[in-house]
Amino acid sequence: MKRVAILGSGVMGSALAFPLADNGYAVALCGTAFDRPIIARLRQDRWHPGLKREMPASVEPYAIEEVDRALAGASILILGVVSEAVGAMARLAAAHLAAGACIVNVAKGVEAEPDGKLRTLPELVSDALPGPRRSDTAVVAVAGPCKALELAARRPTRVVFAAAGPAALARCGQAFATDYYRVELSEDIRGVEICAAAKNGYAIGLGVCDGIDAGGEGSWDNLRAAVFTQAVAEMAGLARLFEGRAESAYGLAGLGDLFVTYRQGRNQTLGRLLGQGMAAGQALAEMRGATVEGVEAVRKIHIGLQGALSNPQLARDFPLLDAIHAVLFRGAPAGAISRSLAGAV
Amino acid sequence: MKRVAILGSGVMGSALAFPLADNGYAVALCGTAFDRPIIARLRQDRWHPGLKREMPASVEPYAIEEVDRALAGASILILGVVSEAVGAMARLAAAHLAAGACIVNVAKGVEAEPDGKLRTLPELVSDALPGPRRSDTAVVAVAGPCKALELAARRPTRVVFAAAGPAALARCGQAFATDYYRVELSEDIRGVEICAAAKNGYAIGLGVCDGIDAGGEGSWDNLRAAVFTQAVAEMAGLARLFEGRAESAYGLAGLGDLFVTYRQGRNQTLGRLLGQGMAAGQALAEMRGATVEGVEAVRKIHIGLQGALSNPQLARDFPLLDAIHAVLFRGAPAGAISRSLAGAV
């Protein structure tokens, strides 16, 4: 039986076991140190407490101490851990992974180097591998609108897999694709990853509109739609500026994922508090230490933009991102979001 | 005082009086035969019953019998009537309009000629003008996400004005643009108009997702986002195929307006009924004779596609529109919408 391993048994990593199991794979689901209660419960009756569902019969749970057995013979490793842990987990996995295996990365984010160069998570995964493994291990990113509980319920879902070359793409696409989990393939891994990270930041801007909307009598749909449109235009600009392709912003990783992200989640919640008039420091405190991915995305992409553009260029070409940055980090009021959307006349 | 005339005193035409009045224009608001109660009320106390708001002091109401006085000296005429009436009203207006005036058209739609050639409403407006006026009357289309009540409340709104040449565009843009009504300019009038019409059809497809979603326990956000993404891709393809530019689909007239349209209105209502399992004939009957713009848009664009493409090409390049057409007119079940979104693997 063909084998796939998943490192990290949170909802997103675990949900990917469903199409793989349906395609006849044996799936080793290996929890991290944070996932012990999940693995314990899976061992008991195959119930996944996050997905609120029984896992398929061909999914075998492993604790992190058994990572060597979990990864043995796997042709594909899914990294299903949070972005902060991606490098360390890739390094750990590399010691056990067969030559020629693919790594499929789920978390989203970018890192900004001191000179403003942006590095995507798949690049950080590659960097974390020991030298000899870097060239023979393809890293594939998965992006697009995918709520884990819907995937685990086998509801129609369409995502994009991105990698630098076609061979690993085709191999992973075939392993995952089912009639309910539909996979597009893209070689624009930079563009896909930059959009996937940026959309969390833009979701904060859309959350601000929700906060303004909640405050008064009538709706503010015109503003929300203008912000959404501008966000897509800026994602296209970001992809282009940082060595990706604008088309990725117009697809599943860009506008498709923003379309799901803007309506719920921490980015939206934070934005809503800001839109209701709360200062950034207080709004972040209200989040009680929860990671708000969009905040880090905005901070890092803004560093990248400052490395690539003059301040007037940045304000002209990325006015919305600059305004979200100003609200989060430079004491600007939420109204800066709306004011950033000038017309052309 | 500079003068502008609006023909049709429904909510959208009337809302455009607000930025014009704020820019110092005298606005003649001329109701059609259907608008008599609105005009009567405006004469009484300036209250617009549709907008639920007092009109600005520089707006003067006229009945259709006074159309000559309403249009006298106007440098811009706004056609604020439904798509079916656009040709007749343009012809009526031409008899009274000063040479060199612009016509700004608000309604959306396309007409399919027997050979499958699509004509946009601005083209129909031009066609309706007497020969000598055709060359000296620029037609400007206004598109993008704009709910009339929000505009009349002076909430931030961003739209696109499109025309074949830059002179009329610049003139109209300057007349309308305020700090809350922000105007982008586009010379892609074909692309803008085709997207503006098509988005009503795609809103039916998104309504189908809402109907499916309402039926069960969990959400169907992944499907909805996949349909939205596909709709934008197909609008880009339609713009390209029918002599416009794909970029218009990625802007306010395309994804921006779809973003507002999909959440409410008749297109969404009809789609929801279909998604809940109702047959097309019954769902249309439930609409009680109300015009569902998207139904006609899908029918006419599909005629255009059949004129331009072979059936296999149509199904390959516009699977979502073809599926919506199949549900509306060829007895297909609503599940065809989801099945049309195959992956690439």
XYZ file of C-alpha atoms in Angstrom:
690
model
C 0.000 0.000 0.000
C 1.346 3.459 -0.896
C 2.235 5.492 2.174
C 1.874 9.181 3.045
C 2.840 10.799 6.331
C 1.312 13.863 7.946
C 3.330 15.711 10.579
C 0.986 17.709 12.800
C -2.510 16.458 13.569
C -4.371 19.764 13.718
C -7.537 20.124 11.670
C -5.948 21.117 8.362
C -3.244 18.457 8.247
C -5.685 15.801 9.421
C -8.379 16.778 6.904
C -5.949 16.078 4.075
C -5.975 12.444 5.156
C -9.502 12.081 3.733
C -8.768 12.454 0.007
C -5.535 10.471 0.453
C -7.323 7.613 2.204
C -10.049 7.686 -0.464
C -7.279 7.379 -3.071
C -5.991 4.203 -1.426
C -3.085 5.571 0.602
C -2.066 4.375 4.026
C -1.762 7.583 6.037
C 0.530 7.925 9.051
C -0.792 10.842 11.111
C 1.963 11.941 13.480
C 1.092 14.473 16.186
C 3.538 17.047 17.520
C 4.155 17.551 21.224
C 1.086 19.839 21.267
C -1.122 17.193 19.662
C -0.929 14.486 22.354
C -4.621 14.669 23.321
C -5.617 14.284 19.655
C -3.400 11.249 19.117
C -4.605 9.671 22.371
C -8.216 10.043 21.294
C -7.507 8.762 17.761
C -5.974 5.633 19.309
C -9.034 5.112 21.409
C -11.788 5.228 18.740
C -10.424 7.061 15.649
C -12.416 10.179 16.631
C -10.711 13.466 15.729
C -11.796 16.041 18.333
C -10.992 19.046 16.084
C -12.669 17.702 12.957
C -15.481 16.213 15.084
C -15.430 13.159 12.891
C -14.048 9.632 12.741
C -10.866 9.344 10.716
C -10.759 6.858 7.803
C -9.676 3.291 8.635
C -6.394 3.563 6.735
C -5.183 6.450 8.945
C -2.767 5.357 11.665
C -1.964 7.724 14.560
C 1.611 8.175 15.820
C 3.092 10.185 18.681
C 6.041 12.463 17.981
C 8.440 9.961 19.600
C 7.478 7.512 16.834
C 8.226 9.948 14.021
C 10.806 7.580 12.507
C 8.226 4.826 12.095
C 5.574 7.292 10.930
C 7.754 8.625 8.141
C 9.321 5.320 7.054
C 8.561 4.587 3.437
C 6.404 7.674 2.881
C 6.631 9.087 -0.636
C 4.909 12.304 0.453
C 5.214 14.164 3.751
C 2.595 16.756 4.626
C 3.857 19.428 6.984
C 0.719 20.363 8.884
C 2.259 22.538 11.591
C 1.964 26.281 12.298
C 4.276 28.588 10.374
C 6.634 29.178 13.328
C 7.342 25.438 13.541
C 7.785 24.742 9.838
C 11.590 25.014 9.750
C 12.225 22.900 12.837
C 9.755 20.215 11.776
C 11.179 20.050 8.265
C 14.623 19.504 9.765
C 13.317 16.789 12.060
C 11.491 15.071 9.202
C 14.454 15.181 6.841
C 16.348 12.753 9.043
C 13.683 10.093 8.449
C 12.403 10.823 4.988
C 13.164 8.617 1.990
C 15.167 10.099 -0.872
C 12.953 11.545 -3.580
C 10.015 12.200 -1.264
C 7.953 15.395 -1.676
C 7.138 17.730 1.174
C 3.710 19.350 0.990
C 3.496 22.453 3.158
C 0.205 23.708 4.537
C 1.014 26.764 6.727
C 1.131 30.231 5.179
C 3.456 33.125 5.851
C 6.493 35.015 4.713
C 9.713 35.981 6.393
C 11.366 39.338 5.742
C 15.143 39.396 5.710
C 16.928 42.479 7.042
C 17.471 43.774 3.493
C 13.734 43.495 2.782
C 13.965 40.321 0.705
C 10.876 38.158 1.294
C 11.230 34.423 1.774
C 8.216 32.147 1.500
C 7.626 29.123 3.737
C 8.486 26.563 1.020
C 11.860 28.281 0.711
C 12.314 28.089 4.483
C 11.463 24.372 4.327
C 14.145 23.857 1.680
C 16.633 25.886 3.709
C 15.972 23.704 6.745
C 16.871 20.492 4.918
C 20.435 19.184 5.175
C 22.481 20.094 2.086
C 22.336 16.782 0.202
C 18.541 16.538 0.610
C 17.781 20.008 -0.706
C 18.170 19.101 -4.350
C 16.247 15.818 -4.278
C 13.312 16.969 -2.093
C 10.608 18.923 -3.906
C 8.532 21.262 -1.783
C 4.910 21.721 -2.803
C 2.675 24.442 -1.375
C -1.068 23.967 -1.040
C -3.222 27.091 -1.114
C -6.740 28.233 -1.855
C -10.069 28.339 -0.049
C -10.269 25.233 2.119
C -11.987 25.000 5.460
C -10.804 21.787 7.058
C -14.171 20.667 8.411
C -15.732 20.974 4.966
C -12.939 18.956 3.382
C -13.273 16.252 6.032
C -17.018 16.177 5.262
C -16.018 15.610 1.611
C -17.770 18.781 0.435
C -16.604 20.209 -2.904
C -13.323 22.057 -2.487
C -10.927 23.450 -5.058
C -7.328 24.269 -4.222
C -4.072 25.021 -5.964
C -0.840 23.065 -5.555
C 2.282 25.047 -6.413
C 5.855 23.932 -6.903
C 8.896 25.047 -8.852
C 8.762 22.117 -11.262
C 6.110 19.968 -12.942
C 7.190 16.478 -11.802
C 6.485 16.812 -8.078
C 3.347 18.801 -8.867
C 1.893 16.078 -11.035
C 2.803 13.381 -8.515
C 1.195 15.192 -5.568
C -1.789 16.338 -7.577
C -2.566 12.737 -8.518
C -2.166 11.526 -4.948
C -4.648 14.054 -3.541
C -7.206 14.756 -6.257
C -10.679 13.256 -5.820
C -14.089 14.223 -7.121
C -14.609 16.469 -4.069
C -10.994 17.678 -3.614
C -10.097 19.290 -6.918
C -6.539 20.322 -7.504
C -5.203 22.950 -9.879
C -1.478 22.951 -10.549
C 0.741 26.035 -10.666
C 4.450 26.555 -11.132
C 4.187 30.071 -9.677
C 5.091 29.064 -6.142
C 6.311 32.581 -5.236
C 3.125 34.261 -6.394
C 0.879 31.652 -4.772
C 2.687 31.867 -1.437
C 2.855 35.659 -1.342
C -0.880 35.894 -2.060
C -1.629 33.204 0.524
C 0.252 35.197 3.169
C -0.988 38.642 2.114
C -4.659 37.673 2.070
C -4.579 37.331 5.863
C -3.450 40.944 6.090
C -6.104 42.169 3.705
C -8.718 40.227 5.678
C -7.961 42.626 8.553
C -8.850 45.516 6.243
C -12.135 43.838 5.352
C -12.771 43.221 9.045
C -12.419 46.974 9.586
C -15.310 47.474 7.148
C -17.378 44.998 9.164
C -16.617 46.979 12.311
C -17.701 50.254 10.710
C -20.781 48.492 9.324
C -21.774 47.151 12.738
C -21.666 50.625 14.212
C -24.488 52.436 12.464
C -27.824 52.056 10.758
C -27.255 51.315 7.087
C -24.859 48.933 5.391
C -21.352 49.707 4.106
C -21.244 47.164 1.295
C -19.854 49.655 -1.224
C -16.802 50.259 0.954
C -16.338 46.551 1.629
C -16.436 45.745 -2.090
C -14.012 48.575 -2.893
C -11.596 47.244 -0.260
C -11.930 43.692 -1.606
C -11.239 44.870 -5.161
C -8.253 46.924 -4.059
C -6.912 43.987 -2.019
C -6.946 41.763 -5.110
C -5.238 44.446 -7.196
C -2.547 44.842 -4.548
C -2.017 41.075 -4.220
C -1.396 41.035 -7.969
C 1.082 43.875 -7.522
C 2.820 42.086 -4.655
C 3.121 38.871 -6.635
C 4.630 40.777 -9.553
C 7.006 42.804 -7.390
C 8.297 39.797 -5.470
C 9.071 37.590 -8.463
C 5.756 35.838 -8.856
C 2.918 36.177 -11.336
C -0.093 38.488 -11.042
C -2.428 35.703 -12.239
C -2.040 33.928 -8.922
C -3.817 36.824 -7.204
C -6.810 36.335 -9.512
C -7.061 32.644 -8.680
C -7.698 30.351 -5.734
C -4.667 31.412 -3.668
C -5.521 35.100 -3.970
C -9.097 36.259 -4.342
C -10.479 32.751 -3.767
C -8.927 32.371 -0.348
C -9.583 36.003 0.631
C -13.237 35.333 -0.165
C -13.343 32.688 2.599
C -10.971 34.380 5.019
C -12.641 37.774 5.215
C -15.844 36.507 6.764
C -14.542 34.886 9.907
C -11.477 34.072 11.940
C -9.011 36.091 13.933
C -7.995 38.479 11.182
C -11.608 39.483 10.681
C -12.202 39.720 14.445
C -9.216 41.988 14.948
C -10.242 44.184 12.018
C -13.758 44.464 13.368
C -12.491 45.724 16.717
C -10.378 48.314 14.905
C -13.343 49.332 12.756
C -15.409 49.851 15.880
C -12.878 52.459 16.966
C -10.558 50.483 19.242
C -6.865 51.410 19.137
C -4.537 48.740 17.750
C -2.817 47.996 21.069
C -6.099 47.455 22.842
C -7.572 45.403 19.968
C -4.533 43.112 19.957
C -4.820 42.753 23.742
C -8.457 41.712 23.266
C -7.216 38.821 21.124
C -5.688 37.377 24.357
C -2.418 36.294 22.865
C -3.952 34.384 19.948
C -1.766 34.511 16.847
C -3.338 36.798 14.249
C -1.548 35.727 11.096
C -2.464 38.848 9.172
C -0.664 41.129 11.619
C 2.680 39.438 11.015
C 1.985 39.218 7.277
C 1.351 42.958 7.056
C 4.446 43.751 9.116
C 6.736 41.544 7.042
C 5.350 42.425 3.631
C 5.640 46.100 4.558
C 9.318 45.523 5.369
C 9.659 43.866 1.986
C 7.957 46.811 0.273
C 10.200 49.295 2.046
C 13.196 47.362 0.769
C 11.882 47.381 -2.799
C 10.205 50.783 -3.182
C 10.543 54.404 -2.163
C 7.945 55.627 0.334
C 5.963 57.567 -2.304
C 5.932 54.499 -4.591
C 4.765 52.312 -1.702
C 1.917 54.687 -0.840
C 0.907 55.006 -4.501
C 1.018 51.314 -5.486
C -0.021 49.668 -2.198
C -2.183 52.278 -0.456
C -4.430 49.720 1.250
C -1.626 47.615 2.701
C 0.126 50.796 3.781
C -3.062 51.990 5.497
C -3.577 48.658 7.300
C 0.057 48.884 8.417
C -0.517 52.457 9.604
C -3.559 51.397 11.642
C -1.782 48.394 13.175
C 1.663 49.869 13.833
C 1.668 53.643 13.388
C -1.284 54.842 15.428
C -3.532 55.761 12.472
C -7.319 55.619 12.991
C -9.360 52.962 11.156
C -10.699 55.614 8.782
C -7.298 55.521 7.069
C -8.440 52.285 5.374
C -11.294 54.016 3.580
C -9.303 57.169 2.831
C -6.601 55.070 1.144
C -9.036 54.141 -1.653
C -8.949 57.284 -3.727
C -10.359 57.284 -7.244
C -8.404 58.120 -10.356
C -10.126 61.461 -10.972
C -24.986 77.097 -12.667
C -23.880 73.982 -14.589
C -26.773 71.664 -15.361
C -27.141 67.879 -15.404
C -30.321 65.949 -16.176
C -31.331 62.530 -14.889
C -33.982 60.603 -16.796
C -35.575 58.036 -14.485
C -36.027 58.778 -10.796
C -35.533 55.280 -9.387
C -33.039 54.820 -6.572
C -29.883 54.484 -8.665
C -30.462 57.433 -10.969
C -31.601 59.595 -8.082
C -28.641 58.665 -5.866
C -26.261 60.002 -8.509
C -27.759 63.453 -7.861
C -25.937 63.595 -4.516
C -22.316 63.802 -5.738
C -23.423 66.071 -8.601
C -25.232 68.438 -6.244
C -22.232 68.415 -3.908
C -20.084 69.396 -6.898
C -22.249 72.449 -7.543
C -24.485 71.159 -10.329
C -28.141 72.020 -10.767
C -29.779 68.610 -11.245
C -33.003 68.140 -13.186
C -34.508 64.837 -12.022
C -37.082 63.756 -14.586
C -39.309 60.809 -13.732
C -40.664 58.375 -16.322
C -44.332 57.446 -16.548
C -43.684 54.845 -13.837
C -42.126 57.414 -11.504
C -45.110 59.743 -10.999
C -45.545 59.004 -7.276
C -41.846 59.741 -6.691
C -41.986 63.061 -8.542
C -45.198 64.051 -6.748
C -43.591 63.400 -3.372
C -40.371 65.219 -4.321
C -42.449 68.285 -5.225
C -44.168 68.152 -1.875
C -41.147 68.063 0.481
C -38.070 66.828 -1.475
C -38.410 63.384 0.171
C -37.382 60.459 -2.073
C -39.485 57.452 -1.017
C -37.034 54.895 -2.478
C -33.894 56.432 -1.035
C -35.772 57.304 2.190
C -33.976 60.604 2.264
C -34.443 64.258 1.371
C -32.911 65.196 -1.956
C -30.358 68.045 -2.087
C -31.756 71.557 -2.574
C -30.300 71.934 -6.070
C -32.289 68.939 -7.383
C -35.447 69.943 -9.270
C -38.113 67.302 -10.024
C -39.786 67.122 -13.443
C -42.569 64.916 -14.826
C -42.018 63.122 -18.122
C -44.235 65.678 -19.930
C -41.671 68.322 -18.984
C -38.718 66.395 -20.393
C -37.851 69.244 -22.788
C -37.408 71.694 -19.924
C -35.611 69.090 -17.818
C -33.007 68.425 -20.475
C -32.553 72.006 -21.697
C -28.962 73.128 -21.309
C -27.769 69.897 -19.665
C -24.178 69.018 -20.505
C -24.650 65.491 -19.131
C -27.710 63.256 -19.275
C -27.903 60.286 -16.934
C -30.084 57.465 -18.261
C -31.388 55.923 -15.056
C -34.009 53.595 -16.527
C -34.217 49.799 -16.669
C -32.375 48.053 -19.481
C -35.530 47.363 -21.524
C -36.292 51.094 -21.679
C -32.789 52.328 -22.486
C -33.192 52.518 -26.264
C -36.569 54.271 -26.232
C -35.506 56.762 -23.573
C -32.254 57.559 -25.380
C -34.268 58.299 -28.517
C -36.675 60.524 -26.587
C -33.810 62.357 -24.895
C -31.884 62.937 -28.118
C -34.614 65.260 -29.394
C -33.983 67.643 -26.486
C -30.307 67.244 -25.735
C -27.737 69.921 -26.561
C -25.001 69.087 -29.069
C -21.859 67.728 -27.415
C -23.652 66.431 -24.313
C -22.604 63.096 -22.787
C -25.028 60.328 -21.965
C -24.181 58.343 -18.815
C -25.921 54.978 -18.778
C -26.680 53.166 -15.528
C -28.560 49.962 -16.464
C -26.664 46.762 -17.254
C -27.280 44.097 -19.831
C -26.352 42.762 -23.230
C -28.327 41.968 -26.325
C -27.512 38.955 -28.478
C -27.999 39.352 -32.202
C -29.191 36.348 -34.216
C -25.602 35.610 -35.341
C -24.429 35.548 -31.710
C -22.788 38.973 -31.748
C -23.218 40.649 -28.363
C -24.169 44.302 -28.151
C -23.779 46.217 -24.917
C -26.258 48.817 -23.666
C -24.005 51.807 -24.491
C -23.950 50.546 -28.078
C -27.751 50.283 -28.054
C -27.911 53.847 -26.727
C -25.739 55.048 -29.614
C -27.819 53.078 -32.087
C -30.968 54.728 -30.767
C -29.683 58.245 -31.431
C -30.594 59.920 -34.740
C -27.710 59.678 -37.218
C -26.259 63.166 -36.863
C -26.153 62.924 -33.034
C -24.352 59.596 -32.942
C -20.921 61.018 -33.657
C -21.106 64.015 -31.299
C -22.733 62.245 -28.310
C -20.351 60.252 -26.141
C -21.875 57.406 -24.154
C -20.329 56.674 -20.773
C -21.094 53.526 -18.770
C -20.983 53.516 -14.983
C -20.242 50.197 -13.305
C -18.894 48.760 -10.092
C -20.227 48.005 -6.604
C -22.678 50.753 -5.734
C -25.774 50.343 -3.603
C -27.882 53.428 -4.154
C -28.882 53.955 -0.513
C -25.243 53.924 0.555
C -24.302 56.449 -2.105
C -27.184 58.724 -1.094
C -25.906 58.445 2.505
C -22.541 59.646 1.154
C -20.767 56.466 2.304
C -17.462 55.642 0.559
C -18.115 54.156 -2.869
C -15.748 53.414 -5.709
C -16.967 52.909 -9.260
C -15.606 52.793 -12.772
C -16.682 55.029 -15.646
C -16.013 53.568 -19.078
C -16.150 55.153 -22.501
C -14.517 54.685 -25.857
C -12.481 57.877 -25.642
C -10.717 59.898 -22.940
C -12.395 63.291 -23.396
C -15.926 62.378 -22.305
C -14.489 60.158 -19.587
C -12.484 62.965 -18.047
C -15.402 65.385 -18.264
C -17.868 63.006 -16.591
C -15.349 61.817 -14.049
C -14.755 65.383 -12.916
C -18.458 66.147 -12.715
C -19.213 63.190 -10.445
C -16.110 62.551 -8.340
C -16.240 63.560 -4.683
C -14.358 62.403 -1.596
C -17.028 59.720 -1.031
C -17.841 58.879 -4.681
C -14.544 57.834 -6.195
C -14.314 57.323 -9.897
C -11.853 55.214 -11.841
C -11.696 55.739 -15.599
C -11.511 52.980 -18.208
C -11.486 52.969 -21.974
C -12.490 49.284 -22.009
C -16.203 49.925 -22.350
C -16.836 46.480 -23.924
C -15.077 44.617 -21.146
C -16.679 46.679 -18.396
C -20.177 46.243 -19.811
C -19.842 42.524 -20.474
C -18.611 41.935 -16.918
C -21.361 44.153 -15.499
C -23.981 42.058 -17.304
C -22.365 38.670 -16.663
C -21.945 39.211 -12.940
C -25.732 39.038 -12.516
C -25.673 35.583 -14.091
C -22.814 34.385 -11.918
C -24.649 35.730 -8.854
C -27.285 33.068 -9.583
C -24.535 30.436 -9.355
C -23.413 31.809 -5.998
C -27.031 31.838 -4.859
C -27.180 28.127 -5.652
C -24.324 27.625 -3.160
C -26.311 29.538 -0.545
C -29.275 27.274 -1.184
C -27.172 24.132 -0.759
C -25.583 25.677 2.338
C -28.966 26.430 3.912
C -30.028 22.811 3.550
C -27.696 20.956 5.872
C -25.623 21.160 9.011
C -22.172 22.423 8.081
C -21.117 25.282 5.836
C -20.246 25.116 2.123
C -17.796 28.013 2.019
C -15.222 26.064 0.004
C -17.701 25.532 -2.818
C -18.878 29.140 -2.695
C -15.293 30.426 -2.936
C -14.500 28.037 -5.786
C -17.579 29.271 -7.677
C -16.626 32.917 -7.028
C -13.091 32.306 -8.294
C -14.345 30.506 -11.382
C -16.868 33.275 -12.057
C -14.093 35.865 -12.086
C -11.954 33.712 -14.384
C -14.872 33.279 -16.770
C -15.727 37.000 -16.748
C -12.123 37.620 -17.784
C -12.547 35.067 -20.560
C -15.829 36.634 -21.694
C -14.303 40.110 -21.792
C -11.408 38.789 -23.874
C -13.617 36.778 -26.233
C -16.033 39.645 -26.876
C -13.449 42.293 -27.695
C -12.829 43.689 -24.240
C -9.973 43.346 -21.781
C -9.575 40.686 -19.091
C -8.405 43.308 -16.565
C -11.938 44.662 -16.326
C -13.040 41.374 -14.759
C -10.426 41.803 -12.019
C -11.629 45.289 -11.174
C -14.718 47.090 -9.895
C -17.032 46.122 -12.784
C -16.190 42.422 -12.461
C -15.191 40.909 -9.138
C -15.989 44.127 -7.253
C -19.603 44.234 -8.309
C -20.049 40.454 -8.043
C -18.854 40.788 -4.450
C -21.862 43.016 -3.649
C -24.378 41.303 -5.932
C -23.936 37.751 -4.712
C -25.176 38.420 -1.194
C -28.637 39.749 -1.889
C -31.140 40.627 -4.569
C -33.194 38.662 -7.035
C -30.346 36.782 -8.683
C -29.251 35.444 -5.319
C -32.831 34.639 -4.306
C -33.460 32.687 -7.495
C -30.181 30.807 -7.119
C -30.992 29.921 -3.541
C -34.306 28.395 -4.559
C -32.509 26.326 -7.204
C -29.869 25.267 -4.675
C -32.606 24.096 -2.338
C -33.694 21.692 -5.055
C -36.487 23.580 -6.795
C -36.780 23.124 -10.563
C -36.041 26.203 -12.663
C -39.617 26.692 -13.858
C -40.977 26.586 -10.343
C -38.212 28.835 -8.967
C -38.885 31.433 -11.662
C -42.595 31.241 -10.872
C -41.767 31.897 -7.208
C -40.172 35.192 -8.279
C -43.714 36.340 -9.212
C -42.817 37.991 -12.477
C -39.989 40.101 -11.051
C -37.214 40.671 -13.586
C -34.187 38.569 -12.662
C -31.460 40.281 -14.644
C -29.071 37.347 -14.403
C -31.467 34.974 -16.191
C -31.519 37.121 -19.321
C -27.777 37.762 -19.057
C -27.040 34.035 -18.967
C -29.385 33.352 -21.874
C -27.918 36.067 -24.075
C -24.281 35.493 -23.240
C -24.779 31.790 -23.899
C -26.159 32.667 -27.356
C -23.050 34.800 -27.875
C -20.807 31.932 -26.790
C -22.550 29.508 -29.116
C -21.931 31.937 -31.945
C -18.244 32.239 -31.091
C -17.241 28.754 -29.932
C -17.844 25.107 -30.636
C -19.799 23.258 -27.956
C -16.710 21.463 -26.569
C -14.832 24.789 -26.384
C -17.770 26.407 -24.625
C -17.945 23.629 -22.028
C -14.182 23.704 -21.507
C -13.668 27.476 -21.230
C -16.952 28.530 -19.611
C -18.069 25.471 -17.621
C -19.738 27.487 -14.872
C -21.798 29.693 -17.179
C -22.710 26.624 -19.193
C -23.821 24.846 -16.014
C -25.922 27.822 -14.853
C -27.491 27.872 -18.327
C -28.145 24.130 -18.103
C -29.869 24.543 -14.721
C -31.974 27.495 -15.881
C -32.905 26.354 -19.377
C -32.013 22.705 -19.950
C -33.461 20.936 -16.933
C -30.154 20.145 -15.220
C -30.166 19.765 -11.420
C -28.396 22.388 -9.264
C -25.567 19.930 -8.591
C -24.348 20.661 -12.127
C -22.930 23.943 -10.779
C -20.580 22.143 -8.413
C -19.724 19.388 -10.883
C -18.676 21.984 -13.456
C -15.726 22.987 -11.272
C -13.322 20.191 -12.015
C -9.691 20.472 -11.027
C -6.817 20.292 -13.457
C -5.566 16.912 -12.282
